[in-house]
Coordinates of C-alpha atoms in Angstrom, one line a residue:
Chain A
M13 CA -28.9 -14.9 17.7
E14 CA -26.2 -14.9 15.1
E15 CA -26.8 -14.6 11.3
E16 CA -24.1 -15.4 8.9
M17 CA -24.4 -14.2 5.4
H18 CA -22.2 -15.7 2.7
T19 CA -21.8 -13.9 -0.6
D20 CA -20.0 -15.8 -3.2
A21 CA -18.7 -14.0 -6.2
K22 CA -17.3 -15.9 -9.2
I23 CA -15.2 -13.9 -11.5
R24 CA -14.9 -15.0 -15.1
A25 CA -12.5 -13.1 -17.3
E26 CA -11.9 -13.7 -21.0
S27 CA -8.4 -14.9 -21.8
G28 CA -6.5 -14.2 -24.9
T29 CA -5.0 -11.0 -26.2
G30 CA -7.0 -8.3 -28.0
S31 CA -10.2 -10.3 -28.0
S32 CA -13.4 -8.4 -27.5
P33 CA -13.6 -4.9 -29.1
R34 CA -14.0 -2.0 -26.8
G35 CA -17.4 -0.3 -26.8
P36 CA -17.8 3.1 -28.4
G37 CA -16.9 6.1 -26.3
C38 CA -15.5 3.9 -23.5
S39 CA -12.0 2.4 -23.3
L40 CA -13.1 -0.4 -20.9
R41 CA -13.4 -3.9 -22.3
H42 CA -16.8 -5.5 -22.7
F43 CA -18.3 -6.9 -19.5
A44 CA -21.3 -9.0 -18.5
C45 CA -22.9 -10.0 -15.2
E46 CA -25.0 -12.8 -13.9
Q47 CA -26.6 -12.9 -10.5
N48 CA -28.0 -15.5 -8.1
L49 CA -26.3 -18.4 -9.9
L50 CA -25.4 -20.3 -6.8
S51 CA -28.3 -21.7 -4.7
R52 CA -26.6 -22.2 -1.2
P53 CA -25.2 -18.8 -0.4
D54 CA -27.6 -15.9 0.3
G55 CA -26.3 -13.9 -2.7
S56 CA -23.9 -14.5 -5.5
A57 CA -22.8 -12.7 -8.6
S58 CA -20.4 -13.5 -11.5
F59 CA -18.6 -10.7 -13.1
L60 CA -17.0 -11.0 -16.5
Q61 CA -14.5 -8.3 -17.5
G62 CA -12.1 -8.3 -20.4
V63 CA -10.8 -11.7 -21.3
A64 CA 0.1 -11.5 -3.4
E65 CA -1.9 -12.0 -1.2
K66 CA -3.0 -11.0 2.2
S67 CA -2.4 -7.4 1.0
R68 CA -5.0 -7.7 -1.8
E69 CA -7.5 -9.3 0.7
R70 CA -7.0 -6.4 3.1
L71 CA -7.5 -3.8 0.4
I72 CA -10.8 -5.4 -0.7
R73 CA -11.9 -5.9 2.9
N74 CA -11.2 -2.4 4.0
T75 CA -13.0 -1.0 0.9
C76 CA -16.1 -3.1 1.7
E77 CA -15.9 -2.1 5.4
A78 CA -16.0 1.5 4.4
V79 CA -19.3 1.2 2.5
V80 CA -21.2 -1.5 4.3
L81 CA -23.4 -0.2 7.1
G82 CA -22.1 -2.5 9.8
T83 CA -24.0 -0.9 12.6
L84 CA -27.3 -2.2 11.2
H85 CA -26.2 -5.8 11.7
P86 CA -24.4 -6.1 15.0
R87 CA -22.9 -9.5 16.0
T88 CA -22.9 -10.5 12.3
S89 CA -20.1 -11.8 10.2
I90 CA -20.2 -11.1 6.4
T91 CA -17.8 -13.3 4.5
V92 CA -17.0 -12.4 0.9
V93 CA -15.4 -15.3 -1.0
L94 CA -13.8 -14.4 -4.3
Q95 CA -12.7 -17.2 -6.6
V96 CA -10.6 -16.2 -9.6
V97 CA -11.7 -18.2 -12.6
S98 CA -9.1 -16.7 -15.0
D99 CA -6.9 -13.6 -14.9
A100 CA -6.5 -11.5 -18.0
G101 CA -5.3 -8.3 -16.4
S102 CA -6.9 -5.8 -14.1
L103 CA -7.5 -8.5 -11.5
L104 CA -7.9 -6.3 -8.4
A105 CA -10.5 -4.1 -10.2
C106 CA -12.5 -7.1 -11.3
C107 CA -12.4 -8.5 -7.7
L108 CA -13.8 -5.2 -6.4
N109 CA -16.6 -5.1 -8.9
A110 CA -17.5 -8.7 -8.2
A111 CA -17.5 -8.0 -4.4
C112 CA -19.8 -5.0 -4.8
M113 CA -22.3 -6.8 -7.0
A114 CA -22.3 -9.8 -4.6
L115 CA -23.0 -7.5 -1.6
V116 CA -25.9 -5.9 -3.6
D117 CA -27.3 -9.3 -4.5
A118 CA -27.1 -10.4 -0.9
G119 CA -29.1 -7.3 0.2
V120 CA -26.4 -6.0 2.5
P121 CA -27.2 -2.3 3.3
M122 CA -24.5 0.0 1.9
R123 CA -24.0 3.7 2.0
A124 CA -22.7 3.7 -1.6
L125 CA -21.7 1.3 -4.4
F126 CA -18.1 1.1 -5.4
C127 CA -16.2 0.0 -8.5
G128 CA -12.6 -0.7 -9.3
V129 CA -10.8 0.8 -12.3
T130 CA -7.2 0.1 -13.4
C131 CA -5.0 2.5 -15.3
A132 CA -1.6 1.6 -16.9
L133 CA 1.0 4.2 -17.8
D134 CA 3.5 3.2 -20.4
S135 CA 7.0 4.6 -20.9
D136 CA 5.9 7.6 -22.9
G137 CA 3.1 8.6 -20.5
T138 CA 0.1 7.2 -22.5
L139 CA -2.8 6.3 -20.3
V140 CA -4.5 2.9 -20.9
L141 CA -7.6 2.1 -19.0
D142 CA -8.4 -1.5 -18.0
P143 CA -5.1 -3.0 -19.3
T144 CA -4.6 -6.6 -20.4
S145 CA -2.0 -8.7 -18.6
K146 CA 0.5 -8.0 -21.4
Q147 CA -0.1 -4.2 -21.2
E148 CA 0.3 -4.4 -17.4
K149 CA 3.6 -6.2 -17.7
E150 CA 5.0 -3.7 -20.2
A151 CA 3.7 -0.6 -18.4
R152 CA 5.9 1.7 -16.4
A153 CA 3.2 2.1 -13.7
V154 CA -0.1 0.4 -13.0
L155 CA -2.6 2.2 -10.7
T156 CA -5.8 0.6 -9.4
F157 CA -8.5 2.8 -7.8
A158 CA -11.8 2.0 -6.0
L159 CA -14.3 4.9 -6.4
D160 CA -17.6 5.3 -4.7
S161 CA -20.8 5.9 -6.6
V162 CA -22.1 9.0 -4.7
E163 CA -19.3 11.6 -5.2
R164 CA -16.7 9.5 -7.1
K165 CA -14.4 9.9 -4.1
L166 CA -11.3 7.8 -3.9
L167 CA -11.9 4.9 -1.5
M168 CA -8.9 2.7 -2.2
S169 CA -5.8 3.0 -4.2
S170 CA -3.0 0.5 -4.9
T171 CA -0.2 1.4 -7.2
K172 CA 2.9 -0.2 -8.7
G173 CA 5.7 1.6 -10.4
L174 CA 7.0 5.2 -10.5
Y175 CA 4.8 8.1 -11.7
S176 CA 4.5 11.8 -11.2
D177 CA 1.9 13.8 -9.4
T178 CA 0.3 15.2 -12.6
E179 CA 0.0 11.7 -14.1
L180 CA -1.7 10.6 -10.9
Q181 CA -4.3 13.3 -11.2
Q182 CA -4.8 12.4 -14.9
C183 CA -5.3 8.8 -14.1
L184 CA -7.7 9.6 -11.3
A185 CA -9.8 11.9 -13.6
A186 CA -9.9 9.1 -16.3
A187 CA -10.9 6.5 -13.7
Q188 CA -13.7 8.8 -12.4
A189 CA -15.0 9.1 -16.0
A190 CA -14.8 5.4 -16.6
S191 CA -16.5 4.6 -13.3
Q192 CA -19.7 6.2 -14.6
H193 CA -19.8 3.4 -17.3
V194 CA -19.4 0.7 -14.6
F195 CA -22.1 2.2 -12.4
R196 CA -24.5 2.5 -15.3
F197 CA -23.8 -1.1 -16.1
Y198 CA -24.6 -2.1 -12.5
R199 CA -27.9 -0.3 -12.7
E200 CA -28.8 -1.9 -16.1
S201 CA -27.9 -5.4 -15.0
L202 CA -29.9 -5.1 -11.8
Q203 CA -32.9 -3.7 -13.8
R204 CA -32.7 -6.6 -16.1
R205 CA -32.6 -9.1 -13.3
Y206 CA -35.5 -7.7 -11.4
S207 CA -37.7 -7.0 -14.4
K208 CA -37.4 -10.7 -15.4
S209 CA -38.5 -12.1 -12.0
Chain B
M19 CA -11.9 15.0 34.8
A20 CA -10.4 15.1 31.4
A21 CA -9.0 11.7 31.8
G22 CA -12.4 10.3 32.7
F23 CA -14.0 11.9 29.6
K24 CA -11.2 10.6 27.4
T25 CA -11.9 7.0 28.6
V26 CA -15.7 7.2 28.2
E27 CA -15.9 9.2 24.9
P28 CA -12.5 9.1 23.2
L29 CA -13.9 10.3 19.8
E30 CA -15.7 13.3 21.3
Y31 CA -12.6 14.2 23.4
Y32 CA -10.6 14.1 20.2
R33 CA -13.1 16.2 18.2
R34 CA -12.8 19.0 20.8
F35 CA -9.1 19.3 20.0
L36 CA -9.6 19.0 16.2
K37 CA -12.0 21.9 16.3
E38 CA -9.2 24.1 17.6
N39 CA -7.0 22.8 14.8
C40 CA -4.6 21.0 17.2
R41 CA -4.1 17.6 18.8
P42 CA -3.9 16.4 22.4
D43 CA -0.1 16.2 22.3
G44 CA 0.1 19.8 21.2
R45 CA 0.9 19.3 17.6
E46 CA -0.7 21.0 14.7
L47 CA -2.6 19.0 12.1
G48 CA 0.3 19.0 9.7
E49 CA 3.1 18.6 12.1
F50 CA 5.3 15.5 12.5
R51 CA 6.6 14.2 15.8
T52 CA 10.3 14.6 16.6
T53 CA 12.3 12.3 14.4
T54 CA 15.6 10.9 15.5
V55 CA 17.8 8.5 13.7
N56 CA 20.9 6.5 14.8
I57 CA 23.0 4.8 12.2
G58 CA 25.4 1.9 12.5
S59 CA 24.5 0.8 16.0
I60 CA 24.5 -2.9 15.3
S61 CA 28.1 -4.0 14.8
T62 CA 27.3 -7.6 13.7
A63 CA 25.1 -6.4 10.9
D64 CA 26.4 -5.1 7.6
G65 CA 24.2 -2.0 7.9
S66 CA 21.8 -0.8 10.6
A67 CA 19.6 2.1 11.6
L68 CA 17.3 3.0 14.5
V69 CA 14.5 5.4 13.8
K70 CA 12.3 7.0 16.5
L71 CA 9.2 8.9 15.3
G72 CA 7.9 10.3 18.7
N73 CA 7.4 7.0 20.6
T74 CA 7.3 4.7 17.6
T75 CA 10.7 3.0 17.4
V76 CA 11.8 0.8 14.5
I77 CA 15.2 -0.8 14.1
C78 CA 16.5 -2.1 10.7
G79 CA 19.4 -4.5 10.3
V80 CA 20.8 -5.5 6.9
K81 CA 22.8 -8.7 6.4
A82 CA 24.4 -9.6 3.1
E83 CA 24.8 -13.2 2.0
F84 CA 25.7 -15.1 -1.1
A85 CA 23.1 -16.7 -3.3
A86 CA 22.7 -18.2 -6.7
P87 CA 20.8 -15.8 -9.0
P88 CA 17.5 -16.8 -10.6
T89 CA 17.7 -18.5 -14.0
D90 CA 15.5 -15.9 -15.7
A91 CA 17.6 -12.9 -14.4
P92 CA 21.2 -14.2 -14.0
D93 CA 22.7 -10.7 -13.2
K94 CA 20.2 -9.6 -10.6
G95 CA 20.7 -9.9 -6.8
Y96 CA 17.9 -10.0 -4.2
V97 CA 16.6 -7.5 -1.6
V98 CA 14.4 -9.3 0.9
P99 CA 12.6 -7.2 3.5
N100 CA 10.8 -8.5 6.5
V101 CA 8.8 -6.5 9.0
D102 CA 8.4 -8.0 12.5
L103 CA 5.8 -6.7 15.0
P104 CA 6.6 -8.6 18.2
P105 CA 4.4 -8.7 21.3
L106 CA 6.9 -6.4 23.1
C107 CA 6.0 -3.4 21.0
S108 CA 2.2 -3.4 21.7
S109 CA -0.3 -5.5 23.6
R110 CA -2.3 -6.0 20.4
F111 CA 0.2 -8.4 19.0
R112 CA 0.6 -12.0 20.1
S113 CA 3.6 -14.3 19.7
G114 CA 3.5 -16.8 16.9
P115 CA 3.4 -16.6 13.1
P116 CA 3.4 -13.0 11.7
G117 CA -0.1 -11.4 11.9
E118 CA -1.9 -9.6 9.1
E119 CA -0.5 -6.2 10.0
A120 CA 3.1 -7.4 9.8
Q121 CA 2.5 -9.2 6.5
V122 CA 0.9 -6.1 5.0
A123 CA 3.8 -3.9 6.2
S124 CA 6.3 -6.4 4.7
Q125 CA 4.5 -6.4 1.4
F126 CA 4.4 -2.5 1.5
I127 CA 8.2 -2.3 2.1
A128 CA 8.8 -4.9 -0.7
D129 CA 6.7 -2.8 -3.0
V130 CA 8.5 0.4 -2.1
I131 CA 11.9 -1.2 -2.8
E132 CA 10.6 -2.6 -6.1
N133 CA 8.9 0.6 -7.3
S134 CA 11.4 3.1 -6.3
Q135 CA 14.4 1.2 -7.6
I136 CA 16.3 2.3 -4.5
I137 CA 19.0 -0.2 -5.4
Q138 CA 19.7 -1.4 -8.9
K139 CA 19.6 -5.2 -8.6
E140 CA 22.4 -5.5 -11.1
D141 CA 24.7 -3.7 -8.6
L142 CA 24.4 -6.8 -6.4
C143 CA 25.8 -9.1 -9.0
I144 CA 29.2 -10.6 -8.3
S145 CA 29.5 -13.1 -11.1
P146 CA 26.6 -13.4 -13.6
G147 CA 24.8 -16.7 -13.5
K148 CA 26.9 -17.9 -10.5
L149 CA 27.0 -15.6 -7.5
V150 CA 25.0 -12.6 -6.4
W151 CA 24.4 -10.8 -3.1
V152 CA 21.2 -11.1 -1.3
L153 CA 20.4 -8.4 1.3
Y154 CA 18.1 -9.5 4.1
C155 CA 16.6 -6.4 5.6
D156 CA 14.9 -7.1 9.0
L157 CA 12.8 -4.4 10.4
I158 CA 11.7 -4.9 14.0
C159 CA 9.4 -2.6 15.8
L160 CA 10.4 -2.0 19.4
D161 CA 7.6 0.4 20.3
Y162 CA 4.3 0.8 18.4
D163 CA 2.7 4.2 18.7
G164 CA 1.2 4.6 15.2
N165 CA 2.7 5.4 11.8
I166 CA 4.7 2.3 11.5
L167 CA 5.1 2.5 7.7
D168 CA 6.9 5.9 7.8
A169 CA 9.3 4.7 10.4
C170 CA 10.0 1.5 8.6
T171 CA 10.7 3.2 5.3
F172 CA 13.0 5.7 6.9
A173 CA 14.8 3.0 8.8
L174 CA 15.3 0.9 5.7
L175 CA 16.7 3.8 3.7
A176 CA 19.1 4.8 6.5
A177 CA 20.3 1.2 7.0
L178 CA 20.9 0.7 3.3
K179 CA 22.9 3.9 3.2
N180 CA 25.0 2.4 6.0
V181 CA 25.6 -1.0 4.3
Q182 CA 29.2 -1.7 3.4
L183 CA 29.8 -4.7 1.2
P184 CA 33.3 -6.3 1.0
E185 CA 35.0 -6.9 -2.3
V186 CA 34.5 -10.4 -3.7
T187 CA 36.6 -12.1 -6.3
I188 CA 36.1 -15.5 -7.9
N189 CA 39.3 -17.5 -7.8
E190 CA 39.6 -19.0 -11.4
E191 CA 41.4 -22.2 -10.3
T192 CA 39.2 -23.2 -7.4
A193 CA 36.0 -21.5 -8.6
L194 CA 35.5 -20.3 -5.0
A195 CA 34.6 -16.9 -3.9
E196 CA 37.3 -14.9 -2.0
V197 CA 36.1 -12.2 0.3
N198 CA 38.4 -9.3 1.1
L199 CA 37.1 -7.9 4.3
K200 CA 39.6 -5.1 4.4
K201 CA 38.2 -3.5 1.2
K202 CA 34.6 -2.4 1.7
S203 CA 32.4 -0.1 -0.4
Y204 CA 29.1 1.5 0.2
L205 CA 26.0 0.6 -1.8
N206 CA 24.9 2.8 -4.7
I207 CA 21.6 4.2 -3.4
R208 CA 19.9 5.7 -6.5
T209 CA 16.7 7.2 -5.0
H210 CA 15.6 8.3 -1.6
P211 CA 11.9 7.2 -1.0
V212 CA 10.3 8.9 2.0
A213 CA 6.9 7.9 3.3
T214 CA 4.3 10.3 4.6
S215 CA 1.2 8.9 6.3
F216 CA -2.1 10.6 6.9
A217 CA -5.2 9.6 8.9
V218 CA -8.7 10.6 7.8
F219 CA -11.2 11.7 10.5
D220 CA -14.9 12.0 10.0
D221 CA -14.5 11.7 6.3
T222 CA -13.1 15.2 6.0
L223 CA -10.2 16.1 8.2
L224 CA -6.7 15.0 7.3
I225 CA -4.0 14.7 10.0
V226 CA -0.3 13.9 9.4
D227 CA 1.7 11.3 11.4
P228 CA -1.1 9.7 13.5
T229 CA -0.2 8.2 16.9
G230 CA -1.6 4.8 18.0
E231 CA -4.7 6.3 19.5
E232 CA -5.4 8.5 16.5
E233 CA -5.1 5.5 14.1
H234 CA -7.6 3.6 16.2
L235 CA -10.1 6.5 16.0
A236 CA -9.5 7.3 12.4
T237 CA -11.9 6.4 9.6
G238 CA -9.2 5.8 7.0
T239 CA -5.5 6.1 6.4
L240 CA -3.3 7.1 3.4
T241 CA 0.4 6.7 2.9
I242 CA 2.3 8.5 0.1
V243 CA 5.9 7.4 -0.8
M244 CA 7.8 10.1 -2.8
D245 CA 11.3 10.3 -4.1
E246 CA 13.4 13.4 -4.4
E247 CA 12.2 14.3 -7.9
G248 CA 8.6 14.4 -6.7
K249 CA 7.8 11.1 -8.4
L250 CA 5.4 8.8 -6.5
C251 CA 6.6 5.3 -5.7
C252 CA 3.5 4.2 -3.9
L253 CA 0.0 5.6 -3.0
H254 CA -1.3 3.2 -0.4
K255 CA -4.8 3.8 0.6
P256 CA -6.3 0.6 2.0
G257 CA -10.0 1.5 2.0
G258 CA -11.5 3.8 4.5
S259 CA -13.4 7.1 3.9
G260 CA -13.3 8.6 0.4
L261 CA -11.0 11.4 -0.6
T262 CA -11.5 14.0 -3.3
G263 CA -8.8 14.9 -5.8
A264 CA -8.2 18.3 -4.1
K265 CA -7.5 16.7 -0.7
L266 CA -5.1 14.3 -2.4
Q267 CA -3.3 17.4 -3.9
D268 CA -2.8 18.8 -0.4
C269 CA -1.4 15.6 0.8
M270 CA 1.1 15.6 -2.1
S271 CA 2.4 19.0 -1.1
R272 CA 2.8 18.0 2.5
A273 CA 4.7 14.9 1.3
V274 CA 7.1 17.0 -0.7
T275 CA 8.0 19.2 2.4
R276 CA 8.4 16.0 4.5
H277 CA 10.8 14.6 2.0
K278 CA 13.0 17.7 2.3
E279 CA 13.0 17.5 6.1
V280 CA 13.9 13.8 6.1
K281 CA 16.6 14.2 3.5
K282 CA 18.2 17.0 5.5
L283 CA 18.2 14.9 8.7
M284 CA 19.7 12.0 7.0
D285 CA 22.4 14.0 5.3
E286 CA 23.4 15.5 8.7
V287 CA 23.6 12.1 10.3
I288 CA 25.7 10.6 7.5
K289 CA 28.0 13.6 7.5
S290 CA 28.6 13.3 11.2
M291 CA 29.6 9.7 10.7
K292 CA 31.9 9.9 7.7
P293 CA 35.3 11.0 9.4
K294 CA 35.6 7.6 11.2

């Protein structure tokens, strides 16, 4: 008997430059999440963050494969459909977050949660987390990391541009600190959802 | 007896070797396979190189053609890479349109060219707004035994160093390009990106230059592309088991040593070719 689970994740991102203010103590833009908004699929989530392509698919797929406990569902196909509603920078990180939330909403057993964080390095070496499209274009290097929730290990990395080894370690440390905010947000949004129903 | 065990329990067979800090082919965990490079073997191409990393064989041919530059960048030429994994290199590939692995490899090579600025696109300009060079770099794998990305990057670098472009002048009266085949010059290669690939086993062990079997058994892969100043052009980790910052640091140092080895090899080959 075959079971097919579809998880649809709609990503909504605010457009416009310098729109929502960044929260205190965190340089990530404001984000919100809504779950179970589509009735047909088994699970769905919408992730709103800040206002190529087989390669990107493969990165997201491999990250999901590393955390999903596939051995508990033999002969099963899990399809994750990501539809970009609008792109205001940090697209890959947003896709990763949406994919993770959708898998949680569908009830797929996973060994850890994961989140995506993007860092941009501009010409004088300043680090900007969660850059807008304009900041990404002007940056010297843009690094996207996927980190797991258990030990903040690096699951996936995709980088563009030239940077040094020390800058990489700085970005990784900043991304690990920022991922705490994302995971706390996951927890809060799930608590809100299950306390209502 | 060992062959039977290997077929039935390949991972266990492998773990026995890893416990002794070596691999079935006798290499250490941080050792690369024998690398050989042959430059300029294809006479019909403007530049070519054949790289063998153990059994993995990749050949790169570069052809230069004329093209009109893009309107938003009238003084920039093009470098178009294409990686082809034909059925002859491994039974896992079928004939037909390029599969996912070939597309991902092509995208990887395109990213390396873009990020490392190996060639300044302005160097490929003949007449701004009218005529530029486009370099078609075709990488074909002849034998797939793991670590295709390292071999492709090395083949591309060697082939580009071998490319000789003829001098082109635009005739003012006829507005046609005149090619002087007798006067050829080498490309200005600004950086030398070298790729080092690792495979992650059981979430903890890192081995360098995985073979085809090792890639199949691994739980994750990582490729680092570094240039001679220690700057990173690409950190390609497509999912797989997690890595801590410290393990990443070890990989960096191995990548630095590998860069020196590859640079030395290439300098030797180029020196042996120059007197012709």
